[in-house]
Amino acid sequence: DPYIKIDYNYVGHSVNSIQGLGAAALKGEVILQDSYHTTDLKFGLQNDVWQASLAIENLDNKRAKQFYSSRWGPETRVSVNKPRTATLSLRYYF
């Protein structure tokens, strides 16, 4: 039995800090973080005895800036998403 799965993920604009709220213990610059999207693809074949699949995460190889942090020093650090990744899986049921 063949199968295919496509995941589309969208993350809207956000900010990196809750500065100004009473719960914010640490103060820092508030930075508007851009929106981004990624697409994942997985396809394969399976039956009662075995399964084979190929999964590709971040199909477009988008470089998304996910979080800005200046908490531990004067320079702002940027966390980014994982680059395009391919995984081949083979399974045998016994």
Short mmCIF file of N, CA and C in Angstrom, two decimals:
data_model
loop_
_atom_site.label_atom_id
_atom_site.label_comp_id
_atom_site.label_asym_id
_atom_site.label_seq_id
_atom_site.Cartn_x
_atom_site.Cartn_y
_atom_site.Cartn_z
N ASP A 1 0.84 -1.18 0.00
CA ASP A 1 0.00 0.00 0.00
C ASP A 1 0.89 1.24 0.00
N PRO A 2 0.79 2.08 -1.00
CA PRO A 2 1.56 3.33 -1.01
C PRO A 2 0.85 4.40 -0.17
N TYR A 3 1.63 5.33 0.35
CA TYR A 3 1.04 6.46 1.08
C TYR A 3 1.91 7.69 0.89
N ILE A 4 1.29 8.86 1.09
CA ILE A 4 2.00 10.13 1.03
C ILE A 4 1.40 11.05 2.08
N LYS A 5 2.26 11.85 2.69
CA LYS A 5 1.82 12.79 3.74
C LYS A 5 2.55 14.11 3.51
N ILE A 6 1.79 15.21 3.49
CA ILE A 6 2.37 16.53 3.32
C ILE A 6 1.92 17.39 4.50
N ASP A 7 2.88 18.00 5.19
CA ASP A 7 2.58 18.89 6.30
C ASP A 7 3.04 20.30 5.93
N TYR A 8 2.14 21.25 6.08
CA TYR A 8 2.46 22.66 5.86
C TYR A 8 2.35 23.34 7.22
N ASN A 9 3.40 24.01 7.65
CA ASN A 9 3.43 24.65 8.96
C ASN A 9 3.64 26.15 8.79
N TYR A 10 2.77 26.94 9.39
CA TYR A 10 2.87 28.40 9.33
C TYR A 10 2.98 28.95 10.74
N VAL A 11 3.94 29.84 10.94
CA VAL A 11 4.10 30.54 12.22
C VAL A 11 4.00 32.03 11.92
N GLY A 12 3.05 32.71 12.55
CA GLY A 12 2.84 34.13 12.30
C GLY A 12 3.85 35.00 13.02
N HIS A 13 3.73 36.30 12.80
CA HIS A 13 4.60 37.27 13.48
C HIS A 13 4.50 37.10 14.99
N SER A 14 5.59 37.33 15.68
CA SER A 14 5.59 37.23 17.14
C SER A 14 6.65 38.18 17.68
N VAL A 15 6.70 38.29 18.99
CA VAL A 15 7.74 39.08 19.64
C VAL A 15 8.57 38.16 20.53
N ASN A 16 9.79 38.56 20.81
CA ASN A 16 10.71 37.71 21.57
C ASN A 16 10.65 37.95 23.07
N SER A 17 9.82 38.88 23.53
CA SER A 17 9.82 39.23 24.94
C SER A 17 8.42 39.64 25.39
N ILE A 18 8.16 39.45 26.66
CA ILE A 18 6.90 39.93 27.24
C ILE A 18 7.18 41.13 28.15
N GLN A 19 8.19 41.91 27.76
CA GLN A 19 8.56 43.10 28.53
C GLN A 19 7.34 43.99 28.73
N GLY A 20 7.22 44.52 29.92
CA GLY A 20 6.08 45.37 30.23
C GLY A 20 5.00 44.64 31.00
N LEU A 21 5.03 43.31 30.99
CA LEU A 21 4.08 42.54 31.78
C LEU A 21 4.67 42.26 33.15
N GLY A 22 3.83 42.17 34.16
CA GLY A 22 4.31 41.95 35.52
C GLY A 22 5.08 40.66 35.70
N ALA A 23 4.80 39.65 34.86
CA ALA A 23 5.46 38.36 35.00
C ALA A 23 6.86 38.32 34.41
N ALA A 24 7.26 39.36 33.67
CA ALA A 24 8.57 39.38 33.02
C ALA A 24 9.65 39.77 34.01
N ALA A 25 10.46 38.79 34.43
CA ALA A 25 11.53 39.06 35.40
C ALA A 25 12.73 39.71 34.74
N LEU A 26 12.97 39.40 33.48
CA LEU A 26 14.13 39.93 32.77
C LEU A 26 13.69 40.98 31.76
N LYS A 27 14.42 42.05 31.68
CA LYS A 27 14.10 43.11 30.73
C LYS A 27 15.04 43.01 29.55
N GLY A 28 14.57 43.39 28.40
CA GLY A 28 15.40 43.36 27.21
C GLY A 28 14.66 44.01 26.06
N GLU A 29 15.36 44.15 24.96
CA GLU A 29 14.78 44.77 23.78
C GLU A 29 13.71 43.85 23.19
N VAL A 30 12.58 44.44 22.84
CA VAL A 30 11.51 43.67 22.20
C VAL A 30 11.75 43.71 20.69
N ILE A 31 11.85 42.53 20.09
CA ILE A 31 12.11 42.43 18.65
C ILE A 31 10.93 41.71 17.99
N LEU A 32 10.42 42.30 16.91
CA LEU A 32 9.36 41.67 16.14
C LEU A 32 9.99 40.59 15.26
N GLN A 33 9.51 39.37 15.41
CA GLN A 33 10.02 38.23 14.66
C GLN A 33 9.11 37.98 13.47
N ASP A 34 9.70 37.83 12.29
CA ASP A 34 8.93 37.64 11.06
C ASP A 34 8.20 36.29 11.06
N SER A 35 7.14 36.23 10.28
CA SER A 35 6.45 34.97 10.08
C SER A 35 7.27 34.09 9.14
N TYR A 36 6.99 32.79 9.17
CA TYR A 36 7.66 31.87 8.26
C TYR A 36 6.79 30.62 8.09
N HIS A 37 7.13 29.83 7.07
CA HIS A 37 6.42 28.57 6.86
C HIS A 37 7.42 27.52 6.39
N THR A 38 7.08 26.27 6.67
CA THR A 38 7.88 25.14 6.20
C THR A 38 6.94 24.06 5.67
N THR A 39 7.47 23.20 4.84
CA THR A 39 6.72 22.09 4.29
C THR A 39 7.50 20.80 4.50
N ASP A 40 6.83 19.77 4.98
CA ASP A 40 7.44 18.45 5.18
C ASP A 40 6.71 17.46 4.27
N LEU A 41 7.45 16.48 3.77
CA LEU A 41 6.90 15.48 2.86
C LEU A 41 7.35 14.09 3.30
N LYS A 42 6.43 13.14 3.28
CA LYS A 42 6.78 11.76 3.59
C LYS A 42 5.99 10.85 2.65
N PHE A 43 6.68 9.92 2.05
CA PHE A 43 5.99 8.93 1.22
C PHE A 43 6.65 7.58 1.39
N GLY A 44 5.87 6.54 1.12
CA GLY A 44 6.41 5.21 1.31
C GLY A 44 5.49 4.12 0.83
N LEU A 45 5.94 2.91 1.06
CA LEU A 45 5.21 1.69 0.73
C LEU A 45 5.19 0.80 1.95
N GLN A 46 4.10 0.07 2.13
CA GLN A 46 4.04 -0.86 3.26
C GLN A 46 3.12 -2.02 2.93
N ASN A 47 3.40 -3.14 3.57
CA ASN A 47 2.50 -4.30 3.52
C ASN A 47 2.57 -4.99 4.87
N ASP A 48 2.13 -6.22 4.98
CA ASP A 48 2.11 -6.91 6.26
C ASP A 48 3.49 -7.34 6.75
N VAL A 49 4.49 -7.34 5.87
CA VAL A 49 5.81 -7.85 6.21
C VAL A 49 6.86 -6.75 6.34
N TRP A 50 6.79 -5.72 5.53
CA TRP A 50 7.82 -4.68 5.54
C TRP A 50 7.23 -3.31 5.27
N GLN A 51 8.06 -2.29 5.51
CA GLN A 51 7.69 -0.90 5.25
C GLN A 51 8.93 -0.14 4.85
N ALA A 52 8.81 0.73 3.86
CA ALA A 52 9.91 1.60 3.44
C ALA A 52 9.35 3.01 3.25
N SER A 53 10.07 4.02 3.74
CA SER A 53 9.59 5.39 3.59
C SER A 53 10.76 6.36 3.43
N LEU A 54 10.47 7.48 2.80
CA LEU A 54 11.41 8.58 2.67
C LEU A 54 10.71 9.82 3.18
N ALA A 55 11.32 10.49 4.15
CA ALA A 55 10.76 11.71 4.72
C ALA A 55 11.74 12.86 4.46
N ILE A 56 11.20 13.99 4.03
CA ILE A 56 12.01 15.19 3.82
C ILE A 56 11.38 16.30 4.65
N GLU A 57 12.12 16.78 5.63
CA GLU A 57 11.67 17.89 6.46
C GLU A 57 12.24 19.18 5.89
N ASN A 58 11.47 20.27 5.98
CA ASN A 58 11.86 21.57 5.46
C ASN A 58 12.20 21.46 3.97
N LEU A 59 11.25 20.98 3.21
CA LEU A 59 11.41 20.69 1.79
C LEU A 59 11.99 21.87 1.01
N ASP A 60 11.55 23.09 1.31
CA ASP A 60 12.02 24.29 0.61
C ASP A 60 13.36 24.80 1.13
N ASN A 61 13.87 24.17 2.18
CA ASN A 61 15.12 24.60 2.84
C ASN A 61 15.04 26.06 3.29
N LYS A 62 13.90 26.44 3.85
CA LYS A 62 13.70 27.81 4.36
C LYS A 62 14.59 28.04 5.57
N ARG A 63 15.21 29.20 5.65
CA ARG A 63 16.01 29.57 6.81
C ARG A 63 15.16 30.56 7.61
N ALA A 64 14.51 30.06 8.65
CA ALA A 64 13.61 30.88 9.46
C ALA A 64 14.31 31.31 10.75
N LYS A 65 14.25 32.60 11.03
CA LYS A 65 14.77 33.12 12.30
C LYS A 65 13.65 32.97 13.31
N GLN A 66 13.82 31.99 14.22
CA GLN A 66 12.74 31.62 15.13
C GLN A 66 12.73 32.41 16.43
N PHE A 67 13.90 32.83 16.92
CA PHE A 67 13.92 33.52 18.20
C PHE A 67 15.17 34.38 18.33
N TYR A 68 14.99 35.62 18.76
CA TYR A 68 16.09 36.54 19.03
C TYR A 68 16.29 36.63 20.54
N SER A 69 17.53 36.54 20.99
CA SER A 69 17.80 36.60 22.43
C SER A 69 19.05 37.45 22.70
N SER A 70 18.90 38.38 23.65
CA SER A 70 20.05 39.15 24.12
C SER A 70 20.16 39.01 25.64
N ARG A 71 19.65 37.93 26.15
CA ARG A 71 19.57 37.71 27.59
C ARG A 71 20.93 37.57 28.27
N TRP A 72 21.89 36.92 27.61
CA TRP A 72 23.15 36.61 28.28
C TRP A 72 24.33 37.46 27.81
N GLY A 73 24.08 38.56 27.18
CA GLY A 73 25.20 39.40 26.76
C GLY A 73 24.73 40.52 25.86
N PRO A 74 25.68 41.36 25.46
CA PRO A 74 25.32 42.53 24.66
C PRO A 74 24.94 42.21 23.21
N GLU A 75 25.37 41.07 22.69
CA GLU A 75 25.06 40.73 21.31
C GLU A 75 23.77 39.92 21.24
N THR A 76 22.97 40.19 20.22
CA THR A 76 21.73 39.46 20.02
C THR A 76 22.03 38.16 19.28
N ARG A 77 21.57 37.05 19.85
CA ARG A 77 21.72 35.74 19.21
C ARG A 77 20.41 35.39 18.52
N VAL A 78 20.52 34.65 17.44
CA VAL A 78 19.35 34.26 16.67
C VAL A 78 19.30 32.73 16.58
N SER A 79 18.17 32.16 16.98
CA SER A 79 17.94 30.72 16.82
C SER A 79 17.23 30.51 15.49
N VAL A 80 17.70 29.52 14.72
CA VAL A 80 17.10 29.24 13.42
C VAL A 80 16.57 27.81 13.39
N ASN A 81 15.72 27.54 12.42
CA ASN A 81 15.16 26.20 12.28
C ASN A 81 16.17 25.23 11.67
N LYS A 82 15.82 23.97 11.69
CA LYS A 82 16.66 22.92 11.13
C LYS A 82 16.64 23.01 9.60
N PRO A 83 17.80 22.83 8.94
CA PRO A 83 17.81 22.85 7.48
C PRO A 83 17.12 21.61 6.90
N ARG A 84 17.04 21.55 5.58
CA ARG A 84 16.42 20.41 4.92
C ARG A 84 17.09 19.12 5.41
N THR A 85 16.27 18.15 5.77
CA THR A 85 16.76 16.87 6.29
C THR A 85 15.98 15.74 5.62
N ALA A 86 16.70 14.72 5.16
CA ALA A 86 16.05 13.55 4.55
C ALA A 86 16.32 12.33 5.40
N THR A 87 15.30 11.50 5.58
CA THR A 87 15.42 10.28 6.36
C THR A 87 14.83 9.11 5.59
N LEU A 88 15.60 8.06 5.43
CA LEU A 88 15.13 6.84 4.80
C LEU A 88 14.92 5.80 5.88
N SER A 89 13.74 5.20 5.94
CA SER A 89 13.43 4.18 6.95
C SER A 89 13.03 2.89 6.27
N LEU A 90 13.59 1.80 6.77
CA LEU A 90 13.23 0.46 6.32
C LEU A 90 12.85 -0.37 7.53
N ARG A 91 11.74 -1.07 7.47
CA ARG A 91 11.30 -1.90 8.59
C ARG A 91 10.88 -3.27 8.08
N TYR A 92 11.19 -4.27 8.88
CA TYR A 92 10.78 -5.63 8.56
C TYR A 92 10.09 -6.19 9.80
N TYR A 93 8.88 -6.68 9.64
CA TYR A 93 8.12 -7.19 10.78
C TYR A 93 8.25 -8.72 10.83
N PHE A 94 8.60 -9.24 12.01
CA PHE A 94 8.71 -10.69 12.16
C PHE A 94 8.07 -11.13 13.44
#
